[in-house]
Coordinates of C-alpha atoms in Angstrom, one line a residue:
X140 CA 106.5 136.5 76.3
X141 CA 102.8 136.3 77.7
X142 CA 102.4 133.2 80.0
X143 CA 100.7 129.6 78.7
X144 CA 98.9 127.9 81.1
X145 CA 98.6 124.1 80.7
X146 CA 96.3 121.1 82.3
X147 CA 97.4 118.1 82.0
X148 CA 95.0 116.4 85.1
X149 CA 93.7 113.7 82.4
X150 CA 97.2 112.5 81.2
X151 CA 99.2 112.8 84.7
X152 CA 96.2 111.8 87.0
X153 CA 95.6 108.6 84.7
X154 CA 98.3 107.0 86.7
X155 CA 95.7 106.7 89.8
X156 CA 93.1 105.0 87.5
X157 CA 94.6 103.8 84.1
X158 CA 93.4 106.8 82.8
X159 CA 90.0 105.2 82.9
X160 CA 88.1 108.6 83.5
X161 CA 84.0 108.8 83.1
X162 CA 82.4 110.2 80.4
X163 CA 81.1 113.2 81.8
X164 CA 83.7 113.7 84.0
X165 CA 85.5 114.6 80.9
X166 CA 82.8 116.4 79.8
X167 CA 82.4 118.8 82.5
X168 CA 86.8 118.9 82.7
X169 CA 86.8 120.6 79.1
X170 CA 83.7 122.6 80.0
X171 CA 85.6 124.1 83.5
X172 CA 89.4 124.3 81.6
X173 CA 87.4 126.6 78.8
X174 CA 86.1 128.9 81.5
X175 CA 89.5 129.4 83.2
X176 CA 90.9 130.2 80.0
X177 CA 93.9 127.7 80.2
X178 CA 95.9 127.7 76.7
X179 CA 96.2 123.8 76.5
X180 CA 94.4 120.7 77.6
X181 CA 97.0 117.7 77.5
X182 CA 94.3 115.0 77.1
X183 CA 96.4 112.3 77.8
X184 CA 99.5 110.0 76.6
X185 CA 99.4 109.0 72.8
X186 CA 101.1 105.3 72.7
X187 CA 101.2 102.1 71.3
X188 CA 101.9 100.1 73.7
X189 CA 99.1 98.0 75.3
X190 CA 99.0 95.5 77.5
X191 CA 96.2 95.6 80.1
X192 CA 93.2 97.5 80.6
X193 CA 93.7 101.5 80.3
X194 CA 91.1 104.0 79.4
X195 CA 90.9 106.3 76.6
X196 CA 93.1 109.1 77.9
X197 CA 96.0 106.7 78.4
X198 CA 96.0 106.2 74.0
X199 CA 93.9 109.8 73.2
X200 CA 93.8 108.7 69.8
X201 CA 92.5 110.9 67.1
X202 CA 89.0 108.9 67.0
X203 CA 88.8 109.1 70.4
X204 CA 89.5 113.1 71.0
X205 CA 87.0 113.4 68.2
X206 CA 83.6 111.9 70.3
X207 CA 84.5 114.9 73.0
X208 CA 82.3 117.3 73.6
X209 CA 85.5 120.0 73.0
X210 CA 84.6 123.4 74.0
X211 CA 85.0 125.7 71.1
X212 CA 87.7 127.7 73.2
X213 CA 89.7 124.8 73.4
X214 CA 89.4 122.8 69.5
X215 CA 92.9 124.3 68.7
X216 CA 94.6 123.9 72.1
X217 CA 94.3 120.4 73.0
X218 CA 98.1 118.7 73.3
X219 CA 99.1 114.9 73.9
X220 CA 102.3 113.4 75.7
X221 CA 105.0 110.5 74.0
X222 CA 106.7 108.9 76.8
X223 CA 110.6 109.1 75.0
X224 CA 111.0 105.7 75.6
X225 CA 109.1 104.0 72.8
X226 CA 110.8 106.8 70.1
X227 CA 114.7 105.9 71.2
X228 CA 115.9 102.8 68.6
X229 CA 116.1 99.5 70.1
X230 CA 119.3 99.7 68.4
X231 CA 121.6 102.3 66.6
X232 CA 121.0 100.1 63.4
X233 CA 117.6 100.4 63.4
X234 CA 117.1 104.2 61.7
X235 CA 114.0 103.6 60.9
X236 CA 112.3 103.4 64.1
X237 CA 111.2 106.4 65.4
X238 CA 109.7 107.5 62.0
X239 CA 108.2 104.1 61.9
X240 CA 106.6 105.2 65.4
X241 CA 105.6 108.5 65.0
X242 CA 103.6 107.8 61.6
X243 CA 101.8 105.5 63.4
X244 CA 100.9 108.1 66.3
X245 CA 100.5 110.9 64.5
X246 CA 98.8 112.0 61.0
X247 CA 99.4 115.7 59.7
X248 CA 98.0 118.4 62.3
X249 CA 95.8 119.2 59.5
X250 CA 93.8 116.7 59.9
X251 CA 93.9 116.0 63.9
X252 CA 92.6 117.7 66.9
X253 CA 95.6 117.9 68.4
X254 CA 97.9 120.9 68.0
X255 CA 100.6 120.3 70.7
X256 CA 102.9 116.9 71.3
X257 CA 105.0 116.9 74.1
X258 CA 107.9 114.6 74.6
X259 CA 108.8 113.2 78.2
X260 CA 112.7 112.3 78.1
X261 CA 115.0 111.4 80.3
X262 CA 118.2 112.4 79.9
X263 CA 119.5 109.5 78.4
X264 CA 117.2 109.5 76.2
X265 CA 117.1 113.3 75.1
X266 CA 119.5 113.0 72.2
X267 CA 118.0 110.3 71.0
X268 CA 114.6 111.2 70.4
X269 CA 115.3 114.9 69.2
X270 CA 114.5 114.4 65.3
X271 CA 111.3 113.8 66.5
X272 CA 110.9 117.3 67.0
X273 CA 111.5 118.2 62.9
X274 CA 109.6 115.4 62.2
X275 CA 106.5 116.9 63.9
X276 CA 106.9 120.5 62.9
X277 CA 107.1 119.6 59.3
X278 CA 103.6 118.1 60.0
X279 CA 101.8 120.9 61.7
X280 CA 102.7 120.4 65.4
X281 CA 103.3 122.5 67.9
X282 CA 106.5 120.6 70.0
X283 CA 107.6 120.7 73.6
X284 CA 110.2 118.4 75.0
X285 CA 110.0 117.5 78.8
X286 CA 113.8 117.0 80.5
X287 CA 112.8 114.8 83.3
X288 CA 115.1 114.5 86.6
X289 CA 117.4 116.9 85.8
X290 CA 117.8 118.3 89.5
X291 CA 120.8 116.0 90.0
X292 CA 122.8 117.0 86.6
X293 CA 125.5 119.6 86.9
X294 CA 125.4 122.9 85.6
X295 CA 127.4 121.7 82.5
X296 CA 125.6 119.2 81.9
X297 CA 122.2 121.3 82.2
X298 CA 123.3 124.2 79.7
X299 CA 125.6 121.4 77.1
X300 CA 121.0 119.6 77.0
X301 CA 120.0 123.1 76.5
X302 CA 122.1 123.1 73.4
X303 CA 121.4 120.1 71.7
X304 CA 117.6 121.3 71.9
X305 CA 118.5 124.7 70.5
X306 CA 119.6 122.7 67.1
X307 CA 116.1 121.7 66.4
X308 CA 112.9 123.4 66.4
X309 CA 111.1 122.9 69.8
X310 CA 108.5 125.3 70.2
X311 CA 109.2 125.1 74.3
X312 CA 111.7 123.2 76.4
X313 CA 110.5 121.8 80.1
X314 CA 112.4 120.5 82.9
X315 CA 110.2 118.8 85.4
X316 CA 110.9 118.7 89.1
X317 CA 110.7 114.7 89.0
X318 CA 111.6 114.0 92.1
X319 CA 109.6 117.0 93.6
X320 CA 112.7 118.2 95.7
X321 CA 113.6 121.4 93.8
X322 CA 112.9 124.6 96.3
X323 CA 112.7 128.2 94.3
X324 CA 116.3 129.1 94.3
X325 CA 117.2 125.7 92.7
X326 CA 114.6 126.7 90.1
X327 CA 115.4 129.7 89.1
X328 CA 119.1 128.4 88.9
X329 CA 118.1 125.1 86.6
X330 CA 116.5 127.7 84.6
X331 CA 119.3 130.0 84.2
X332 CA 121.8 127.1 83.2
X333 CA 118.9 126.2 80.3
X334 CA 119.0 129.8 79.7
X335 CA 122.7 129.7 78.8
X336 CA 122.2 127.7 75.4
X337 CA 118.6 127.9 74.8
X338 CA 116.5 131.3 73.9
X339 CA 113.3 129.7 73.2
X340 CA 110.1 129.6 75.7
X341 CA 111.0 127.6 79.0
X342 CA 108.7 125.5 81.0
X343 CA 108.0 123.6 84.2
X344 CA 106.3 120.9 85.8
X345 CA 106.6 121.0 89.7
X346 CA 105.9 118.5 91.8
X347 CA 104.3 119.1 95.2
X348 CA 106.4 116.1 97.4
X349 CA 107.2 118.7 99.9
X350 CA 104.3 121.4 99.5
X351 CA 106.6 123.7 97.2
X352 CA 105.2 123.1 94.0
X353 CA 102.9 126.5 93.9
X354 CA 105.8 128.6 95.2
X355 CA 108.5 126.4 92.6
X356 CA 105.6 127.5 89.7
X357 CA 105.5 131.6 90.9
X358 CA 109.4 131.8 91.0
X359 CA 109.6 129.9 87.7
X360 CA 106.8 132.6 86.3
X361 CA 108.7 135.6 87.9
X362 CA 112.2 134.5 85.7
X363 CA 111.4 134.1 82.5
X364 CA 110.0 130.7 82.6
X365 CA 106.6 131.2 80.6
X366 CA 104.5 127.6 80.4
X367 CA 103.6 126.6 83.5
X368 CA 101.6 122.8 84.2
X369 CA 99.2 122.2 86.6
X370 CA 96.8 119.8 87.5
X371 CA 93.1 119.9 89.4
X372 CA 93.8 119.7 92.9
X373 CA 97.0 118.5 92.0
X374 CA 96.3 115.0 90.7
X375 CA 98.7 113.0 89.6
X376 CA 101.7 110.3 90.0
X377 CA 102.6 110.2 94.0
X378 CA 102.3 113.6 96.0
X379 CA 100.8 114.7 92.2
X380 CA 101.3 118.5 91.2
X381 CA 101.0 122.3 91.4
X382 CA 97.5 123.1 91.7
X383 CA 95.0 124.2 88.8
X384 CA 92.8 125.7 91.2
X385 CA 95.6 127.6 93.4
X386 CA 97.7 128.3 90.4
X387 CA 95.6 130.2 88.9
X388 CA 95.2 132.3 91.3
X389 CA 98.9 132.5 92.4
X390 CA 100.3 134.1 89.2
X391 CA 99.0 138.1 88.8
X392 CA 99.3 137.2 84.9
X393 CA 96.8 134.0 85.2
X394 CA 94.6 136.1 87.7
X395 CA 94.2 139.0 85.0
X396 CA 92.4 136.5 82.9
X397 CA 89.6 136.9 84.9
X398 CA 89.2 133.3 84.9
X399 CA 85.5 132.1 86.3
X400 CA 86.4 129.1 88.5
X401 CA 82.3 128.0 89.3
X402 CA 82.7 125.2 86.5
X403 CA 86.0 124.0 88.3
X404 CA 84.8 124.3 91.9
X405 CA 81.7 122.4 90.7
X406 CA 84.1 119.9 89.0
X407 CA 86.1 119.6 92.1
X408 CA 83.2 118.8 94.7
X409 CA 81.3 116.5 92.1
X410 CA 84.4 114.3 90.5
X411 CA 87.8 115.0 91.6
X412 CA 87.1 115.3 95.8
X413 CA 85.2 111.4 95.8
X414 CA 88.3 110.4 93.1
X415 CA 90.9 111.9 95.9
X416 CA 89.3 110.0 98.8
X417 CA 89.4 107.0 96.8
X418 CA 93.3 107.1 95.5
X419 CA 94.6 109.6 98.2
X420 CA 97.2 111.6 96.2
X421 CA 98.6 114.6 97.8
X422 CA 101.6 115.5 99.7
X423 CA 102.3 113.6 102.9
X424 CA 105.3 113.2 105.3
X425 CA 106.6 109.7 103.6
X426 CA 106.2 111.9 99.9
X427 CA 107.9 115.2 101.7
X428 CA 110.7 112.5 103.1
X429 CA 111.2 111.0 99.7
X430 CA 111.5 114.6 98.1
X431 CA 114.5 115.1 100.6
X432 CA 116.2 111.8 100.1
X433 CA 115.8 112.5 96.4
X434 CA 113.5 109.2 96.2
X435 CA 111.1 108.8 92.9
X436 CA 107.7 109.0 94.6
X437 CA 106.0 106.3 92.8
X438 CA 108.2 104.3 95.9
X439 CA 105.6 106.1 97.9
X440 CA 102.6 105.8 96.0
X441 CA 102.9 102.0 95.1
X442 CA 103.4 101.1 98.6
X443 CA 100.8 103.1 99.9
X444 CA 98.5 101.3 97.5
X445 CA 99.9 98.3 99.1
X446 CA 98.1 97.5 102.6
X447 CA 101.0 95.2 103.7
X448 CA 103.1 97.9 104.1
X449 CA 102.8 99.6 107.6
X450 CA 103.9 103.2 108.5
X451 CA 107.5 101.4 109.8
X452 CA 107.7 99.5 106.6
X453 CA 107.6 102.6 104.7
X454 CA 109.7 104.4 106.8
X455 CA 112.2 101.9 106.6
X456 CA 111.9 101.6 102.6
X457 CA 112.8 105.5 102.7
X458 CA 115.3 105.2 105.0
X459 CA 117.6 102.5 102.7
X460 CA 116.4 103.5 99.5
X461 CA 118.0 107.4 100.9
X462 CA 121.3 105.3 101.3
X463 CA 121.3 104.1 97.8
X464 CA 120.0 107.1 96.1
X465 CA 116.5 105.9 95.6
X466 CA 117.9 103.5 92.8
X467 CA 118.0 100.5 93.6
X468 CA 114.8 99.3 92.5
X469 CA 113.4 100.0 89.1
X470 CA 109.8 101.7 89.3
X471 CA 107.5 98.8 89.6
X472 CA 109.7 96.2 91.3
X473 CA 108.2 97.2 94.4
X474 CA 105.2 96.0 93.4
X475 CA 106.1 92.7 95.4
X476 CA 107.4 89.1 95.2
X477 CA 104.2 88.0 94.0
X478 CA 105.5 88.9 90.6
X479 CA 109.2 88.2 91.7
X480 CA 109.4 84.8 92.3
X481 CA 108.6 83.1 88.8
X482 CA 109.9 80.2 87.3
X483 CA 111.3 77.0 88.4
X484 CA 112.4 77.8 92.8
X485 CA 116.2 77.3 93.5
X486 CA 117.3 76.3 97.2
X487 CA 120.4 74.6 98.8
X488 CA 118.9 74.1 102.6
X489 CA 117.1 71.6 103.9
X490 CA 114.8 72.9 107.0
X491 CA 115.1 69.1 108.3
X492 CA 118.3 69.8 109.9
X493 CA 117.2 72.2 111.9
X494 CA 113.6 70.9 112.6
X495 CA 113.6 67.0 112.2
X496 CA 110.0 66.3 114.4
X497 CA 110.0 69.2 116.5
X498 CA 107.4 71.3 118.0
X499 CA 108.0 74.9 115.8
X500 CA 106.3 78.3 117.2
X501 CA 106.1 80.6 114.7
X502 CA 106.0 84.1 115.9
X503 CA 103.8 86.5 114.0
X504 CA 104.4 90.9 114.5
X505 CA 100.9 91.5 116.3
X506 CA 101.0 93.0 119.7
X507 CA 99.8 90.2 121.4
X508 CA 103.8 88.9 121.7
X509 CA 104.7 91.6 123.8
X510 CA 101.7 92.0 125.8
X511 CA 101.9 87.8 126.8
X512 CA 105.9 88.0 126.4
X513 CA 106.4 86.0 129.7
X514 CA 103.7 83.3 128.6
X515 CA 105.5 82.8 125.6
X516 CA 109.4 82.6 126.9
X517 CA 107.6 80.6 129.6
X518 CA 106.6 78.0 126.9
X519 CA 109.6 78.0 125.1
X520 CA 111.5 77.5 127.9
X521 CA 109.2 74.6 129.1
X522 CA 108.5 73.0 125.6
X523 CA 112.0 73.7 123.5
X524 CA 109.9 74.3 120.1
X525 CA 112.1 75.2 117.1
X526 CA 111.3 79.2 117.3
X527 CA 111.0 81.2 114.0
X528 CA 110.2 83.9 114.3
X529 CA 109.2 86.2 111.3
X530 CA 111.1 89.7 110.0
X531 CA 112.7 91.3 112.6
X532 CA 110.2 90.2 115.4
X533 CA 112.0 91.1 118.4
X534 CA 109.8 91.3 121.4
X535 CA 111.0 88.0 123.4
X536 CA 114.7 87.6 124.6
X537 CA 117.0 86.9 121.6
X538 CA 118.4 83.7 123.0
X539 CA 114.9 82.1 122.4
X540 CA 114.8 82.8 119.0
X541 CA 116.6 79.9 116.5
X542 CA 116.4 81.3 113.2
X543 CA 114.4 84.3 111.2
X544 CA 112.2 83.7 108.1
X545 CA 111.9 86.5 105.5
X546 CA 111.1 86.1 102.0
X547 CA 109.9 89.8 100.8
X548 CA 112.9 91.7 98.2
X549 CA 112.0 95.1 99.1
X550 CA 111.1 94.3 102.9
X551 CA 114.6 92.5 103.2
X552 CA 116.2 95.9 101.5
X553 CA 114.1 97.9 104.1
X554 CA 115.4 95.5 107.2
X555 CA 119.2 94.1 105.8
X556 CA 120.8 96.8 108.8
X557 CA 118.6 95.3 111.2
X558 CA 119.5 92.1 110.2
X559 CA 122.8 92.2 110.5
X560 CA 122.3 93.1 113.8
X561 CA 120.4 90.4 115.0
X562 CA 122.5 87.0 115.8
X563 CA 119.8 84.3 114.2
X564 CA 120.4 82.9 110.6
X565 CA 117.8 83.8 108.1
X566 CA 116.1 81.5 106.3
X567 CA 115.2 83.0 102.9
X568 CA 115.4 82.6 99.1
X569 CA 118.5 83.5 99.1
X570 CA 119.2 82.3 95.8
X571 CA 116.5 84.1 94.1
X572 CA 116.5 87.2 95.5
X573 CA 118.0 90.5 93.6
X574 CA 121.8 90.8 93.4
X575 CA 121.6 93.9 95.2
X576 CA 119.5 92.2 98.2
X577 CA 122.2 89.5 98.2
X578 CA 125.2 92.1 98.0
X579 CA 123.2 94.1 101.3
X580 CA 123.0 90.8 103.4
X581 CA 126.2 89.5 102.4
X582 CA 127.6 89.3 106.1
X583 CA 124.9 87.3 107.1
X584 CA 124.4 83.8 107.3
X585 CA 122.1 82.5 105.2
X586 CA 119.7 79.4 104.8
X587 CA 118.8 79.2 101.6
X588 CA 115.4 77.7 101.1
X589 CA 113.9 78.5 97.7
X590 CA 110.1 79.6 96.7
X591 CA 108.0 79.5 94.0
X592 CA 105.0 80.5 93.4
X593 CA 101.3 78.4 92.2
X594 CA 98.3 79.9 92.9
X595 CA 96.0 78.2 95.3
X596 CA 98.0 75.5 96.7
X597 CA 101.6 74.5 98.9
X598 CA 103.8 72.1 97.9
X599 CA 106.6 71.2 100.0
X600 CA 109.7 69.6 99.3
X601 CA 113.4 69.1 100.9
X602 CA 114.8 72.6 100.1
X603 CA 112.3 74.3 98.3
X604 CA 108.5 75.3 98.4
X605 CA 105.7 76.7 96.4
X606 CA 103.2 78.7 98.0
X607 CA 99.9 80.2 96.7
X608 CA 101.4 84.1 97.2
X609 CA 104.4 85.0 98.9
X610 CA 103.5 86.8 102.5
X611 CA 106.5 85.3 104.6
X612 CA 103.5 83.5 107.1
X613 CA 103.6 81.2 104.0
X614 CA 106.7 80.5 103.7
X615 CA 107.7 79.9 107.1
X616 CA 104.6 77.3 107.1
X617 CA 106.1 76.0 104.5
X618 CA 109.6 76.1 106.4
X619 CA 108.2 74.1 109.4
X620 CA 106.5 71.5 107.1
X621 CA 109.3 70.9 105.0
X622 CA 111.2 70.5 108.3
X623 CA 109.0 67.8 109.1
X624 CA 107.4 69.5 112.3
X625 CA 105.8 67.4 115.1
X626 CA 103.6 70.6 115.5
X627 CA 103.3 74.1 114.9
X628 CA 102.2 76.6 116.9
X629 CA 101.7 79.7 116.7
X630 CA 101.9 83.6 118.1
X631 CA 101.5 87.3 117.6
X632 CA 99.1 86.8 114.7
X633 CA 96.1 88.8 116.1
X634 CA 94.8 90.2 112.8
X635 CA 93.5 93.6 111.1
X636 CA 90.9 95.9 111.6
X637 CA 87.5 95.3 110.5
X638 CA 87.2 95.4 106.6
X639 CA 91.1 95.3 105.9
X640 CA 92.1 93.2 102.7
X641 CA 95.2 91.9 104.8
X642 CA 92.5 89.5 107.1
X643 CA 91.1 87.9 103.6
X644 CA 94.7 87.1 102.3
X645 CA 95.7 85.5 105.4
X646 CA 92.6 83.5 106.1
X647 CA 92.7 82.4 102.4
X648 CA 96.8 81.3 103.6
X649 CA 95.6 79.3 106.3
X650 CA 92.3 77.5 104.3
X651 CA 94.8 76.8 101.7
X652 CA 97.8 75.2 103.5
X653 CA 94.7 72.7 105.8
X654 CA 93.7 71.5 102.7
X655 CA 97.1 70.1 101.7
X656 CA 97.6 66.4 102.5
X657 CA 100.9 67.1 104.2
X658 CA 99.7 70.2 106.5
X659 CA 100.1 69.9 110.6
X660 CA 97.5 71.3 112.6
X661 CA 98.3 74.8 113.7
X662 CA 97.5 76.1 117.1
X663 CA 97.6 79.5 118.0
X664 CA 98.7 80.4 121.3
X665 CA 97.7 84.3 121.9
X666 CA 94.2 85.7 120.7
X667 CA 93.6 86.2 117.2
X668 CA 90.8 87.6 114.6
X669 CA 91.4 84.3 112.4
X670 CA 89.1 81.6 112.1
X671 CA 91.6 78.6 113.6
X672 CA 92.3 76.3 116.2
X673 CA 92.9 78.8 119.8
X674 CA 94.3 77.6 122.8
X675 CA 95.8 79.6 125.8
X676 CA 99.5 79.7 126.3
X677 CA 99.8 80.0 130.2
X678 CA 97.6 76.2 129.9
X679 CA 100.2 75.0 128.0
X680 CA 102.7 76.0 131.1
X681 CA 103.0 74.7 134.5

């Protein structure tokens, strides 16, 4: 069977920019994917769902597909995803639902530009959502169903999904490399398993987490795998996939075509290559990592887009989430405790009886701790301040140390080994935090001082707080306040580079907490980029 070559940059790449792509950007995409003769253009996700801003692409409705400038080459070749998801029942009851769905997605082919729907499934889902296949055919469409992480499914159970698609009429089957971790030999077995049950056309969406998503497409191509997905230069969720430009020039069958690739170059240098600087996809060594561990890459992506996160935060993400299988967190939850700590805060601890009108330092990560480490143990000495130091700051002698703040899920999942190495209690929300956080520090003694979020102001009371976001320099202000502090000083908060976001959210931390009736002037100790009250450690030492 002759080779189908599929784009789907507009659908997959919408996950860098809610699929909020220009107007002539698009136009010049269908104009370059007609001259390299591709056999489908998968516009983008057809849904119902909508809650927040997304462009076009994310809904490709009918209307919408209709005010392109299609090529001619492409008017019966343009296809559109379902996410499998929102065509399973909410209940077994409810029979109804998926026909419900689809009638609202979809009118006859007849009368739509699309010709080809493709269904992304997980596994759980796959049974599920296989009427929808008849349901489509009877109207006109070409179907393909996408089997989505499949790389960690047994051989039996590979071949028994193979089946269940082989009693409906799919027009191709897909797995997808989800986790892009699949190297050729592992493709061309995955496809032999499907091959077992199902006789139909085979196709595959690599991923390029570890730079094998080209070579994963050519061994696919050379064993009977015959639609093959790409994207221009690669864009798409995480490390993003094979190639458009390099695939079609890696398979002899594509290359026959002949294709003319000026229109895509041109589309390259004028849209995509400002649109890659921008959102940086593309393989990396924390996306190659996570394709070893077996890690979803959004992980990657979302903390990448995060500028909190330094290279050892990420690391150390990787590193646990490798331990539990990359599964502890839903996709999304890494997003942060900003969206975490809702509702009414919980707490049992009262700072007070550990603080009760003492001095506190606070010690920040910057390098300023170790480079004036003997000022600082020289002051602590001398003074006796309450020290609380922040994470898993460790750059002064242990003993000086009273107690750790952290207040960040996923930064506490990244850090729970090192903190159960490290003899100070932590002070967190313990309370609030995700069972599996809870069940990973469970050795470790806790102070459990609860946090809530309310934009733009602190509030402080005996064993809770709410803070206007939730970086842990809040809440350990908050921790010394409640505490009733004589002081607090602070160290090892030296700030970002020029133009990093990270220096606006902690100014905005510090404005906010002065303006509160109950804030304690702050003095920092070591040299910092912040616009506060400075003094020099070694005067406060004799």
């Amino acid at each position: 069977m002759p080779l189908k070559f599929v784009d789907c940059t507009l659908r997959d790449g919408g996950y860098y920019n809610d699929w909020n792509f220009s107007a002539e950007l698009i136009s010049d995409y269908l104009e370059a994917m007609a001259t390299i003769q591709v056999d489908f253009v998968e516009i983008g996700f057809r849904t119902l769902k909508n809650q927040g801003f997304k462009g076009g692409c994310a809904f490709s409705t009918d209307g919408f597909l209709n005010s392109l400038p299609i090529p001619e080459q492409l008017r019966d070749r343009i296809g559109v995803m379902v996410n499998g998801a929102e065509l399973v029942p909410p209940s077994p009851d409810d029979a109804e639902h998926q026909v419900t769905v689809l009638e609202k997605l979809f009118a006859p082919a007849s009368d739509s530009p699309v010709s080809l729907v493709r269904i992304a499934c997980h596994v759980h889902e796959f049974q599920a959502c296989l009427p929808a296949a008849d349901w489509l055919k009877a109207r006109g469409y070409l179907v393909g169903f996408n089997l989505m992480q499949v790389s960690d499914r047994s051989d039996e159970e590979i071949s028994g999904l193979a089946k269940l698609a082989a009693e409906h009429p799919l027009d191709v089957l897909y797995f997808a490399d989800s986790l892009g971790s699949l190297a050729p030999e592992e493709v061309e077995h995955i496809g032999a398993q499907i091959q077992k049950e199902w006789t139909g056309e085979l196709g595959i969406h690599t991923h390029d987490n570890m730079g094998q998503a080209i070579a994963n497409s050519q061994r696919a191509a050379q064993t009977g795998i015959t639609w093959l997905d790409s994207t221009v230069t690669g864009m798409g969720r995480g490390p993003g996939n094979a190639q458009t430009e390099y695939l079609m020039l890696a398979i002899p069958e594509l290359q026959a075509r002949k294709p003319n690739p000026t229109k895509l170059l041109r589309l390259i240098r004028r849209h995509f290559d400002p649109l890659k600087a921008d959102y940086k996809w593309g393989k990396n060594p924390y996306y190659f990592l996570a394709g070893q561990y077996g890690i979803h890459p959004t992980y990657v992506q979302q903390m990448l887009s995060d500028p909190r996160y330094s290279e050892e935060d990420i690391l150390a993400v990787l590193e646990y989430l490798r331990k539990e299988g990359g599964k502890t967190f839903s996709v999304g939850s890494i997003e942060g405790a900003r969206e975490f700590y809702s509702g009414e805060p919980r707490g049992s601890w009262e700072p007070s009886s550990l603080i009760g009108n003492r001095p506190v330092l606070i010690l920040g990560t910057g390098p300023s701790v170790y480079s004036h480490r003997d000022g600082i143990e020289q002051f602590i000495r001398q003074q006796q301040p309450f020290v609380l130091a922040l994470n898993t700051q460790a750059d002064i002698e242990m003993d000086l140390i009273d107690a750790r703040a952290a207040c960040h899920p996923v930064r506490l999942l990244a850090d729970c080994h090192e903190h159960l190495q490290l003899p100070q209690p932590l002070i967190t929300p313990e309370s609030m935090l995700p069972n599996e956080v809870q069940a990973a520090l469970q050795d470790k003694e806790l102070l459990d001082f609860g946090l809530g979020i309310s934009r733009g102001q602190f509030a402080f009371e005996a064993t809770r707080c709410f803070l206007p976001n939730s970086l842990v320099l809040a809440y350990a202000l908050a921790v010394a306040t409640s505490g009733g502090a004589s002081s607090i000083y602070l160290a090892g908060f030296d700030g970002f580079g020029d133009g990093d976001p990270r220096n606006t959210e902690v100014e905005s931390i510090f404005e906010c907490y002065s303006q509160n009736a109950q804030a304690i002037e702050l003095l920092f100790l070591t040299p910092s980029r912040y616009h506060v009250n400075k003094a020099s450690v070694y005067g406060l030492i004799s």
